[in-house]
mmCIF file of C-alpha atoms in Angstrom:
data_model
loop_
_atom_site.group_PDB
_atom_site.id
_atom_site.type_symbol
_atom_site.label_atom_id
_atom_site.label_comp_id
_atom_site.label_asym_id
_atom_site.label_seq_id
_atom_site.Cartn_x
_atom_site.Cartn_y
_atom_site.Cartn_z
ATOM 1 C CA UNK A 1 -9.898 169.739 -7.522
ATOM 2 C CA UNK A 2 -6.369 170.212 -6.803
ATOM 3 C CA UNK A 3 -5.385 172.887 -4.406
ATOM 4 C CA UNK A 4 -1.681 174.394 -4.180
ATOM 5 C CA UNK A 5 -0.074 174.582 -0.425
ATOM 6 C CA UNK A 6 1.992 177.733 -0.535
ATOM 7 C CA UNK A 7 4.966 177.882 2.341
ATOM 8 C CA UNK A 8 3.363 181.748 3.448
ATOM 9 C CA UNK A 9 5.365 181.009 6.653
ATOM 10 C CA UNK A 10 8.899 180.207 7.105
ATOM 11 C CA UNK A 11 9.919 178.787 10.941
ATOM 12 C CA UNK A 12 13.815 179.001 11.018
ATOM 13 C CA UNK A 13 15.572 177.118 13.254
ATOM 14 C CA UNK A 14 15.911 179.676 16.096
ATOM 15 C CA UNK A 15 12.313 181.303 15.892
ATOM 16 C CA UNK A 16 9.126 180.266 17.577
ATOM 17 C CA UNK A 17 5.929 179.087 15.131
ATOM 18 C CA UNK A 18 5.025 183.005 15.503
ATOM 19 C CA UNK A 19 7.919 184.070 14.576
ATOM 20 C CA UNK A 20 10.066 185.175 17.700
ATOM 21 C CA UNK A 21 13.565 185.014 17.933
ATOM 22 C CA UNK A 22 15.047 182.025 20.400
ATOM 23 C CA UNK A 23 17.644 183.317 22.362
ATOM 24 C CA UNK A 24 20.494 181.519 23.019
ATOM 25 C CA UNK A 25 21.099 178.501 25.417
ATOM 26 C CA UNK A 26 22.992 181.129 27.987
ATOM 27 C CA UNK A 27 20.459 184.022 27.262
ATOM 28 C CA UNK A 28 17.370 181.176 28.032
ATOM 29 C CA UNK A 29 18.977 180.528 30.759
ATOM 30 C CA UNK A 30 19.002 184.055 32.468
ATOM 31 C CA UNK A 31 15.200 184.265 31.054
ATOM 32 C CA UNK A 32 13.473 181.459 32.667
ATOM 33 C CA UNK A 33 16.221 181.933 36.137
ATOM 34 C CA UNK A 34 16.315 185.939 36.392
ATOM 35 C CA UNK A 35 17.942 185.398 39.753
ATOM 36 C CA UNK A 36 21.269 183.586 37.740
ATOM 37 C CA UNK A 37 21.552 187.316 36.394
ATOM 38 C CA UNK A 38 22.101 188.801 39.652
ATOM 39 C CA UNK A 39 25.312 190.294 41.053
ATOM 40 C CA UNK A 40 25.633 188.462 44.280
ATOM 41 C CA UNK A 41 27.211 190.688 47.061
ATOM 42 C CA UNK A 42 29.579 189.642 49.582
ATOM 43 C CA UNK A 43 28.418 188.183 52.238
ATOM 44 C CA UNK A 44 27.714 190.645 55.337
ATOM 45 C CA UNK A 45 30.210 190.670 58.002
ATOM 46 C CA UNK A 46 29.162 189.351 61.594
ATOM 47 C CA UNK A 47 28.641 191.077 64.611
ATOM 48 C CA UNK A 48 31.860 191.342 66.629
ATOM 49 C CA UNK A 49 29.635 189.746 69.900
ATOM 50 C CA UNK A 50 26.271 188.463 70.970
ATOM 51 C CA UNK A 51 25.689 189.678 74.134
ATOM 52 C CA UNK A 52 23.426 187.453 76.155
ATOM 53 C CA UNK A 53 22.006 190.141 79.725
ATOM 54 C CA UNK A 54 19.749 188.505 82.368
ATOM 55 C CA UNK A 55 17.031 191.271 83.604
ATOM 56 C CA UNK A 56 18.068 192.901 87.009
ATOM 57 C CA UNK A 57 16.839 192.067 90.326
ATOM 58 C CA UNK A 58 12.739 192.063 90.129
ATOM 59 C CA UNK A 59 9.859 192.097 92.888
ATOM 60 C CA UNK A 60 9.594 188.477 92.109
ATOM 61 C CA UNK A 61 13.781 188.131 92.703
ATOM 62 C CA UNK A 62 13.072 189.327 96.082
ATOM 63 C CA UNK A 63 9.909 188.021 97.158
ATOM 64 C CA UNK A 64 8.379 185.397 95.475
ATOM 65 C CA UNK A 65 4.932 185.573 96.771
ATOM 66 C CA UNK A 66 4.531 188.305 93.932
ATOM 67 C CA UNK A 67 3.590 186.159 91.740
ATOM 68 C CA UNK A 68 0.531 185.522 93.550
ATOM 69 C CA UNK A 69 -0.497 188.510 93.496
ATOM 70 C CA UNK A 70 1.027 190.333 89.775
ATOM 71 C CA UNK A 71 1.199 188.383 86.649
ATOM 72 C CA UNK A 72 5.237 187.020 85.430
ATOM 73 C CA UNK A 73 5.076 189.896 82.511
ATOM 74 C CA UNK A 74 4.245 192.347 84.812
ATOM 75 C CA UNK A 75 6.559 191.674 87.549
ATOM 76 C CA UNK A 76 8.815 195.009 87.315
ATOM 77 C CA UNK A 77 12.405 195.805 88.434
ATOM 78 C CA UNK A 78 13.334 197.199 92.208
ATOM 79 C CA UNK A 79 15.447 200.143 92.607
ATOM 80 C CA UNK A 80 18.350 197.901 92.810
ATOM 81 C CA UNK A 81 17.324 196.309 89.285
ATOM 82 C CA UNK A 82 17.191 199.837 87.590
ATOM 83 C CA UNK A 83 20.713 200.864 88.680
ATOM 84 C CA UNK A 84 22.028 196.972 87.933
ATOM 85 C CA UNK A 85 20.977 197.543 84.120
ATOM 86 C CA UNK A 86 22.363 201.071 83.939
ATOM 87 C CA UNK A 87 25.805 199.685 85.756
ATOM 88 C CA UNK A 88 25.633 196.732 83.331
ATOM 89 C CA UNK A 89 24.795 199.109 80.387
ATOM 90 C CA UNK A 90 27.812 201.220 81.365
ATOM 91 C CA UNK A 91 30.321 198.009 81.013
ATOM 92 C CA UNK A 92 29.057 197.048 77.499
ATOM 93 C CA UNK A 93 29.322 200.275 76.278
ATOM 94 C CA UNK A 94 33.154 200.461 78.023
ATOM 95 C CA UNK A 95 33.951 197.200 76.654
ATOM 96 C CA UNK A 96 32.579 197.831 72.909
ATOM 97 C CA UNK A 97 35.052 200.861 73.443
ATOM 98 C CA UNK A 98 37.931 199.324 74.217
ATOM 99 C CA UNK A 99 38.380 197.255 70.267
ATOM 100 C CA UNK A 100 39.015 201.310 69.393
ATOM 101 C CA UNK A 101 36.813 201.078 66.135
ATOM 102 C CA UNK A 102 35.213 204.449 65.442
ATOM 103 C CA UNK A 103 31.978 203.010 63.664
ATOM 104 C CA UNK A 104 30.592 200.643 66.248
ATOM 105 C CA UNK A 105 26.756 200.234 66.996
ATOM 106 C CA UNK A 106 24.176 198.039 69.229
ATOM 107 C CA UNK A 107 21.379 195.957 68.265
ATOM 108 C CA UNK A 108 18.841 195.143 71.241
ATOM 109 C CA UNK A 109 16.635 191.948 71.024
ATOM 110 C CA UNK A 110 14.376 191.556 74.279
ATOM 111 C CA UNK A 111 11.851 189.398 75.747
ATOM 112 C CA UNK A 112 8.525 191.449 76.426
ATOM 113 C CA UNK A 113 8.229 191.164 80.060
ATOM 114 C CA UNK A 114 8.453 194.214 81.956
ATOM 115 C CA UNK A 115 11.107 193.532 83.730
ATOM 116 C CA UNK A 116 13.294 192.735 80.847
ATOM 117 C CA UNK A 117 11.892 196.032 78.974
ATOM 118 C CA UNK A 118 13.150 198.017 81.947
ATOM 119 C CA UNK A 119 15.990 196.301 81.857
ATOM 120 C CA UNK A 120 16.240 197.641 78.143
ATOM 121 C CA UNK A 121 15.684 201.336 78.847
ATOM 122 C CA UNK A 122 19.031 201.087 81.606
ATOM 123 C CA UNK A 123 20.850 199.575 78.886
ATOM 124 C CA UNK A 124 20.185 202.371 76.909
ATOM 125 C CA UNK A 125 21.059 205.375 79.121
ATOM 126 C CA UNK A 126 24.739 204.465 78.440
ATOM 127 C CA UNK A 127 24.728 204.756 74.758
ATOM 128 C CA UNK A 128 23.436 207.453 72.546
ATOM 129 C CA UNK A 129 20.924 207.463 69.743
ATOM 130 C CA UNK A 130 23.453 207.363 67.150
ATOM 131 C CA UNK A 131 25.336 204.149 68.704
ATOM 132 C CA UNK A 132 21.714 202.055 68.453
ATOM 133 C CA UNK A 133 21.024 200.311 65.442
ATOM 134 C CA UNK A 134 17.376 199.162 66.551
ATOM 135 C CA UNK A 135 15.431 197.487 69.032
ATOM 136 C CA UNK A 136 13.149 194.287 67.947
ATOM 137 C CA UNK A 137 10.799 192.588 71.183
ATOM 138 C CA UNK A 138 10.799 188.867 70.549
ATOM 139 C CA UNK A 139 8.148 186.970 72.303
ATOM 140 C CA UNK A 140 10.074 183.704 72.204
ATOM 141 C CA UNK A 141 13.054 185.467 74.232
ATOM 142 C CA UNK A 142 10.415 185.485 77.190
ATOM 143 C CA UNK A 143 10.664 183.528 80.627
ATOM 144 C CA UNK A 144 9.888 180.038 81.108
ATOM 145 C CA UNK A 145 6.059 179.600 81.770
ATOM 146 C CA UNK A 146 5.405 178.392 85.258
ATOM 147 C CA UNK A 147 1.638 178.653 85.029
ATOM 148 C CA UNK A 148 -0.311 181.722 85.686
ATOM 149 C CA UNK A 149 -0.749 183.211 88.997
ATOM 150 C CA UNK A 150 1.114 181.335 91.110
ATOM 151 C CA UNK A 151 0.949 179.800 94.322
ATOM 152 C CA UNK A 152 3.563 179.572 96.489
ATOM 153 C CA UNK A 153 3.615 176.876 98.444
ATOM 154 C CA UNK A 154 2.614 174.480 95.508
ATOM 155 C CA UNK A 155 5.555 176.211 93.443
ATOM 156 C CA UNK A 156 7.539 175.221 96.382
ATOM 157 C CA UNK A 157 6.736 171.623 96.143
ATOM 158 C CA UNK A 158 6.859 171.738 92.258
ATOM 159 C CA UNK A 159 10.180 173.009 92.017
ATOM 160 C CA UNK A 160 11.356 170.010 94.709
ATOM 161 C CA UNK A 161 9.860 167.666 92.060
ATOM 162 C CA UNK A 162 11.822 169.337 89.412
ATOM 163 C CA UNK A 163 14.778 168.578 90.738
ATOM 164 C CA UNK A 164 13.979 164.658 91.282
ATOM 165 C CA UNK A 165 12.502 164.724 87.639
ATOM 166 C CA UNK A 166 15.223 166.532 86.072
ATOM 167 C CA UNK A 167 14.926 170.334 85.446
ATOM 168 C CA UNK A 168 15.451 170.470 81.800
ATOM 169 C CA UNK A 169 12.297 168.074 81.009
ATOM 170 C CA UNK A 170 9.448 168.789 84.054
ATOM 171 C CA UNK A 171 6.859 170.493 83.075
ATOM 172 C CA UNK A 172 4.934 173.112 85.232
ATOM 173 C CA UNK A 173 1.471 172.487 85.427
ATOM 174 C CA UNK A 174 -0.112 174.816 82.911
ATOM 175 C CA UNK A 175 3.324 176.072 82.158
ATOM 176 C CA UNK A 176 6.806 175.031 80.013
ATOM 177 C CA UNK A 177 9.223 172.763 80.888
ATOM 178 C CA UNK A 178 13.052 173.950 79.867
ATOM 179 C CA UNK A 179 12.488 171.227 77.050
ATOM 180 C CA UNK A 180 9.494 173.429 75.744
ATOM 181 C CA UNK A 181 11.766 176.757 76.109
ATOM 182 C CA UNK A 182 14.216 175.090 73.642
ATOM 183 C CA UNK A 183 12.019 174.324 71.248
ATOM 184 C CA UNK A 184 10.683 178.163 70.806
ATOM 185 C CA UNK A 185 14.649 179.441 70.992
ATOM 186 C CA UNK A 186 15.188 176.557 68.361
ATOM 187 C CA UNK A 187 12.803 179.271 66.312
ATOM 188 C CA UNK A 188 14.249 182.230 67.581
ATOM 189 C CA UNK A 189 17.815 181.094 66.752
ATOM 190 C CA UNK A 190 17.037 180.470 63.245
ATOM 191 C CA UNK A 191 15.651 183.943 62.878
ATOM 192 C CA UNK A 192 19.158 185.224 64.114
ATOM 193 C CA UNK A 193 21.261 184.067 61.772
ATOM 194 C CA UNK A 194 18.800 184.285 58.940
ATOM 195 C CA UNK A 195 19.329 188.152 60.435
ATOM 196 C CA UNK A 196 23.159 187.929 60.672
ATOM 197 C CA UNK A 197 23.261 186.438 57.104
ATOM 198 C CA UNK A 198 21.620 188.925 55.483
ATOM 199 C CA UNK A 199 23.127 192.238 57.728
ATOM 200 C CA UNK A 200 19.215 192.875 58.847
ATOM 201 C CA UNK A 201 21.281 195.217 61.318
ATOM 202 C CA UNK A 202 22.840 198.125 58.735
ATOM 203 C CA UNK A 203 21.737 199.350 55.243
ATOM 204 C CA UNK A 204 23.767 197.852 52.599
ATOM 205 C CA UNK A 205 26.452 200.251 52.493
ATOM 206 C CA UNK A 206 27.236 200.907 55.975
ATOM 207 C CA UNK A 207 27.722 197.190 56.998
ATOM 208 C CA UNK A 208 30.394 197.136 59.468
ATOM 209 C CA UNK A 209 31.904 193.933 61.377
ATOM 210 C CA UNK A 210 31.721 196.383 64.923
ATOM 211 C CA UNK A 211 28.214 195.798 65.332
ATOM 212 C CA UNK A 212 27.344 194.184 69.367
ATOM 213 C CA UNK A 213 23.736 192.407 69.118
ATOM 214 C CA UNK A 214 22.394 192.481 72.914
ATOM 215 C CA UNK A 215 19.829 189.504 73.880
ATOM 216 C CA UNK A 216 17.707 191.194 76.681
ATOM 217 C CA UNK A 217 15.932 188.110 78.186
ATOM 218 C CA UNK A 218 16.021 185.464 82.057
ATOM 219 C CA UNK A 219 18.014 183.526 83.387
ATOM 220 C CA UNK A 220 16.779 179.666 82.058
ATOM 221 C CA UNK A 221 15.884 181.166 78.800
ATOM 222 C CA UNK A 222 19.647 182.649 78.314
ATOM 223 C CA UNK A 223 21.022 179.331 79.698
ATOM 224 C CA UNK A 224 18.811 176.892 76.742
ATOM 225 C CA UNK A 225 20.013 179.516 74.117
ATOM 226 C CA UNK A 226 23.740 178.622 74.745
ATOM 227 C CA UNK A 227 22.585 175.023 75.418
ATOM 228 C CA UNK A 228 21.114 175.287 71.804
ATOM 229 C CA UNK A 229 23.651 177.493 70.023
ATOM 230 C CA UNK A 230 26.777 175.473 71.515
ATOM 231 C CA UNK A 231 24.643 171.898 70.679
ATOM 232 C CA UNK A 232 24.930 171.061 74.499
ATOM 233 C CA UNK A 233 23.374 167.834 76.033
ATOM 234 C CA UNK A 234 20.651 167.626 78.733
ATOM 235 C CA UNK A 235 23.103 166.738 81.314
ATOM 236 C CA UNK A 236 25.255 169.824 80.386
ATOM 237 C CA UNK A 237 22.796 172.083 80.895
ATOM 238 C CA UNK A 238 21.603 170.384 84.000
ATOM 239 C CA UNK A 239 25.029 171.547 85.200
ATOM 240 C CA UNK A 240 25.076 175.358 84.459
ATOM 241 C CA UNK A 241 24.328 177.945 86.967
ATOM 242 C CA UNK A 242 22.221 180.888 87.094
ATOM 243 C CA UNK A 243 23.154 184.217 85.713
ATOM 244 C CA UNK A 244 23.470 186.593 88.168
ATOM 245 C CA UNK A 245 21.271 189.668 88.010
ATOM 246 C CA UNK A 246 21.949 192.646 85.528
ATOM 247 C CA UNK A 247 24.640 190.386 84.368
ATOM 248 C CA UNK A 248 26.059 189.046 81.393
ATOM 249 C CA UNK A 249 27.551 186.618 79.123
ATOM 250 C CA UNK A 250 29.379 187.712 75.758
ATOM 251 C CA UNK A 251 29.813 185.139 72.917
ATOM 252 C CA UNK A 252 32.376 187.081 70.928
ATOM 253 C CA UNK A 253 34.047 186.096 67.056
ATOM 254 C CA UNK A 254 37.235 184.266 67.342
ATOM 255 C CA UNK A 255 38.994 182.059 65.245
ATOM 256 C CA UNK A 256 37.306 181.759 61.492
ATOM 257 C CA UNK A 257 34.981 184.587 62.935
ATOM 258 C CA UNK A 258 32.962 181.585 65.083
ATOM 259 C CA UNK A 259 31.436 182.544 68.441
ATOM 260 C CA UNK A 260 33.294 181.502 71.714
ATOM 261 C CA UNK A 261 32.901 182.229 75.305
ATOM 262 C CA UNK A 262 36.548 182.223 75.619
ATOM 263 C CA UNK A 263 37.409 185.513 74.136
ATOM 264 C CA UNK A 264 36.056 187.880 76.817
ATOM 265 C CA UNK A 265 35.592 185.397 79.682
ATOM 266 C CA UNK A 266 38.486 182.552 81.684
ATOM 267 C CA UNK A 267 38.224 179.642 82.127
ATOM 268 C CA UNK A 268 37.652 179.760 85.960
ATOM 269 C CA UNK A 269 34.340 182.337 85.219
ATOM 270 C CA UNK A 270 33.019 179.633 82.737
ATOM 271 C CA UNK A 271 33.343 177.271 84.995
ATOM 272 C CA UNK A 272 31.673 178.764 87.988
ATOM 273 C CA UNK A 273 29.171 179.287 85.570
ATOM 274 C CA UNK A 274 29.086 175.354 85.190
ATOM 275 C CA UNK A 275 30.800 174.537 82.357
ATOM 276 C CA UNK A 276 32.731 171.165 82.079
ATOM 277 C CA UNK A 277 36.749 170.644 81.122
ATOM 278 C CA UNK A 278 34.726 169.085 77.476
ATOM 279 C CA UNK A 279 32.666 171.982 77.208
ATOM 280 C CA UNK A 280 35.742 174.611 77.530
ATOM 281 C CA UNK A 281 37.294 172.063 74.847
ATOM 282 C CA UNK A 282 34.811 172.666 72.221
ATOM 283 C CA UNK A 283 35.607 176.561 72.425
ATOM 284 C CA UNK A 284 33.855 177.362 69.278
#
């Protein structure tokens, strides 16, 4: 028996074996990688600053045997911390000001701890809803651990020890050491500019380069986030000073739109802070 093969289907070169239509190399392209088919935007500007506040004066600033009694979050602010944030609120606002742009905002980041959210709502009294882009609490921004309740005269002795073991890598028992802080700013750090990159701070459209971000947080955490932004060594940071209460530190945009202490603050106030002659050399 002989049978007859009839050609019932026809494959041309540029259709599938059920008869679809190929697209082109270009139009397979955009197909399989739908993301080469978007318009890419231009990047969003930076913020004009990063402003880096230390809470104001706390119970614990003025007597440390609070922390025997009141756990580190819940240490609050004295009446002298309250009007230290308002004052301090009062200069960032006058400072923002002063660049003369009409469509300038603030975005707060802050560490959880009461005192640092109290620290937050004096901020705030100096600006109006309108001026506030948003408000984000960051658990990593928080103090460094120094165990739970605390007591005094072993913190005493412990913080002698620190200073014979180094400060940046002794560890409090059942707490951090500054080496530990770094690590969870490390973290935090990347989430910031994954933020800046992407203008998390303004809808699309209304993405201005007069936006402040303000880092509500203490005094050794503030001090590893420069150490970490500015790629500082151990024995740098070993060298910098406390912030003083209801203070602050600006890191504004400079040359190529990079980040420098140098802009708002002299030389001299950087180095009373602790800065070295190679440190004010890096500028950026």
């Amino acid at each position: 028996m002989s049978i007859t093969i009839t050609s019932c289907l026809q494959i041309k070169c540029c259709e599938d074996t059920v008869g679809r239509r190929h697209l082109s190399e270009n139009n397979s392209r955009l197909l399989t990688f739908p993301e080469k088919s978007l318009v890419i935007s231009p990047k969003p500007p930076r913020p004009r600053r990063i402003i880096l506040v230390r809470h104001g004066q706390s119970e614990g600033n003025v007597d440390e045997s609070a922390y025997t009694r009141v756990a580190d979050p819940k240490i609050k602010l004295t009446e002298k911390g309250k009007q230290e944030a308002e004052e301090c609120g009062v200069r960032i606002r006058e400072m923002i000001e002063n660049d003369g742009a009409d469509d300038w905002k603030v975005y707060f980041y802050v560490s959880p701890y009461r005192r640092t959210i109290e620290t937050l709502r004096g901020l705030g009294k100096a600006f109006t809803r309108s001026r506030i882009a948003g408000v984000r609490e960051e658990p990593r921004l928080r103090e460094q651990d120094f165990g739970n309740f605390q007591d005094r005269e072993q913190m005493k002795i412990q913080k002698a020890v620190r200073v014979e073991y180094g400060r940046f890598f002794y560890r409090f028992p059942n707490g951090e050491s500054a080496a530990d802080v770094y690590d969870r700013i490390t973290g935090f750090r990347e989430t910031l500019r994954t933020d800046i990159d992407i203008g998390r701070f303004q809808p699309p459209r209304e993405q201005s380069p007069n936006m402040n971000l303000v880092i509500v947080s203490h005094g050794l955490t503030l001090r590893v986030f420069l150490m970490r932004w500015y790629k500082w060594t151990v024995e740098q940071f070993e060298r910098l000073n406390n912030m003083q209460n209801g203070n602050m530190i600006v890191m504004q945009t400079g040359q190529g739109g990079r980040y420098s202490l140098l802009v708002h603050h002299t030389d001299q106030h950087m180095i009373e802070f602790g800065l070295t002659q190679q440190m004010l050399d890096q500028k950026w």
